[in-house]
């Protein structure tokens, strides 16, 4: 049973370019969460999605960031016009249902470097 | 805002010693979870303790929860070099679906 799959694992972008990070949840999981980790920091919640719905995007920056989880295919975190401050590790997690009180499963992360 | 805050920020011990990490939080919680992260890797779930539990064990791990003090501790007994990693506590606030993480404790176990 494959775990949460994220790609790419490492991504280098120049300032102003776009970054697209993909997340395939575990089989049977319909809930996806994105977190960002700055160097030497803990993870910060960004967005929570179910298939075709954004449930909670309270952690998403107001501009340049967007997320989707289409009916078919992986969840995508998109960062437009990247800046150096976007350099971070982006982690996706999934759960089979509303997870309060249960465990969510994390992917290995996508490390974005903006040069 | 940060919910969990781990203490100490860094801890260095010898193999075979016990390691204790603490976590404090601010608001009421449904449960508290501990995760481990090896350098450059994702998070691995270690243990979950619910708000109505006081202590939980899993192998060499022992977690306590004191809701009156809004604090938790993670004890790793008989540490090994392979335990070297960062350890994070995370809380789920009432009515929320998001985990809120602290900044973590960086544990180094010297062989």
CSV table of C-alpha atoms in Angstrom, one decimal, chain A residues 1-88:
chain,number,residue,atom,x,y,z
A,1,UNK,CA,0.0,0.0,0.0
A,2,UNK,CA,1.8,3.1,-1.3
A,3,UNK,CA,2.1,6.0,1.1
A,4,UNK,CA,1.5,9.6,0.3
A,5,UNK,CA,3.4,10.4,-2.8
A,6,UNK,CA,4.8,13.9,-3.5
A,7,UNK,CA,6.7,15.1,-6.5
A,8,UNK,CA,9.0,16.6,-7.3
A,9,UNK,CA,11.1,15.9,-4.2
A,10,UNK,CA,13.4,18.9,-5.0
A,11,UNK,CA,12.5,21.8,-7.2
A,12,UNK,CA,14.7,24.9,-8.1
A,13,UNK,CA,13.0,27.9,-9.5
A,14,UNK,CA,14.2,31.4,-10.4
A,15,UNK,CA,12.4,34.4,-8.9
A,16,UNK,CA,9.2,35.1,-10.8
A,17,UNK,CA,8.7,31.6,-12.1
A,18,UNK,CA,5.9,29.3,-11.1
A,19,UNK,CA,6.2,26.2,-8.9
A,20,UNK,CA,3.8,23.3,-9.0
A,21,UNK,CA,3.9,20.7,-6.3
A,22,UNK,CA,1.9,17.4,-6.6
A,23,UNK,CA,0.5,15.2,-4.0
A,24,UNK,CA,-1.2,11.8,-4.5
A,25,UNK,CA,-2.9,10.7,-1.3
A,26,UNK,CA,-2.9,7.2,0.1
A,27,UNK,CA,-5.3,4.9,-1.6
A,28,UNK,CA,-8.8,5.4,-0.3
A,29,UNK,CA,-8.0,8.8,1.3
A,30,UNK,CA,-10.2,11.6,0.2
A,31,UNK,CA,-8.8,14.4,2.5
A,32,UNK,CA,-5.6,16.2,1.7
A,33,UNK,CA,-3.6,18.8,3.8
A,34,UNK,CA,-0.7,21.0,2.8
A,35,UNK,CA,1.9,22.2,5.3
A,36,UNK,CA,4.9,24.4,4.8
A,37,UNK,CA,8.2,24.1,6.8
A,38,UNK,CA,10.7,26.9,6.9
A,39,UNK,CA,14.3,26.0,7.8
A,40,UNK,CA,14.6,25.1,11.5
A,41,UNK,CA,10.9,25.6,12.0
A,42,UNK,CA,7.9,23.4,12.7
A,43,UNK,CA,5.2,22.8,10.1
A,44,UNK,CA,2.6,25.5,9.4
A,45,UNK,CA,-0.8,24.5,8.1
A,46,UNK,CA,-1.7,26.0,4.7
A,47,UNK,CA,-4.8,24.4,3.3
A,48,UNK,CA,-7.2,21.4,3.8
A,49,UNK,CA,-9.1,20.0,0.8
A,50,UNK,CA,-11.5,17.3,-0.1
A,51,UNK,CA,-12.1,16.1,-3.6
A,52,UNK,CA,-13.1,19.3,-5.6
A,53,UNK,CA,-13.6,21.4,-2.5
A,54,UNK,CA,-11.4,23.6,-0.4
A,55,UNK,CA,-12.5,23.2,3.2
A,56,UNK,CA,-10.1,25.4,5.1
A,57,UNK,CA,-7.5,27.7,3.4
A,58,UNK,CA,-6.9,29.9,6.5
A,59,UNK,CA,-3.1,29.2,6.3
A,60,UNK,CA,-2.7,30.1,2.7
A,61,UNK,CA,-1.0,33.4,1.8
A,62,UNK,CA,-3.5,35.7,0.2
A,63,UNK,CA,-1.7,36.1,-3.1
A,64,UNK,CA,0.3,33.9,-5.5
A,65,UNK,CA,-0.7,30.6,-3.7
A,66,UNK,CA,-3.5,28.3,-4.8
A,67,UNK,CA,-4.4,24.7,-4.2
A,68,UNK,CA,-6.8,22.2,-5.9
A,69,UNK,CA,-7.8,18.6,-5.5
A,70,UNK,CA,-9.6,17.6,-8.6
A,71,UNK,CA,-12.0,14.7,-9.0
A,72,UNK,CA,-9.3,12.8,-10.8
A,73,UNK,CA,-5.6,13.1,-10.3
A,74,UNK,CA,-3.3,14.5,-7.6
A,75,UNK,CA,-3.7,17.5,-5.4
A,76,UNK,CA,-1.7,20.5,-6.7
A,77,UNK,CA,-0.2,23.3,-4.8
A,78,UNK,CA,0.7,26.1,-7.1
A,79,UNK,CA,2.9,29.1,-6.3
A,80,UNK,CA,3.0,31.8,-8.9
A,81,UNK,CA,5.8,34.4,-9.3
A,82,UNK,CA,8.0,32.8,-6.6
A,83,UNK,CA,10.1,34.8,-4.3
A,84,UNK,CA,13.1,33.8,-2.2
A,85,UNK,CA,10.9,33.7,0.9
A,86,UNK,CA,8.9,30.8,-0.7
A,87,UNK,CA,12.0,28.6,-0.3
A,88,UNK,CA,10.8,25.9,2.1
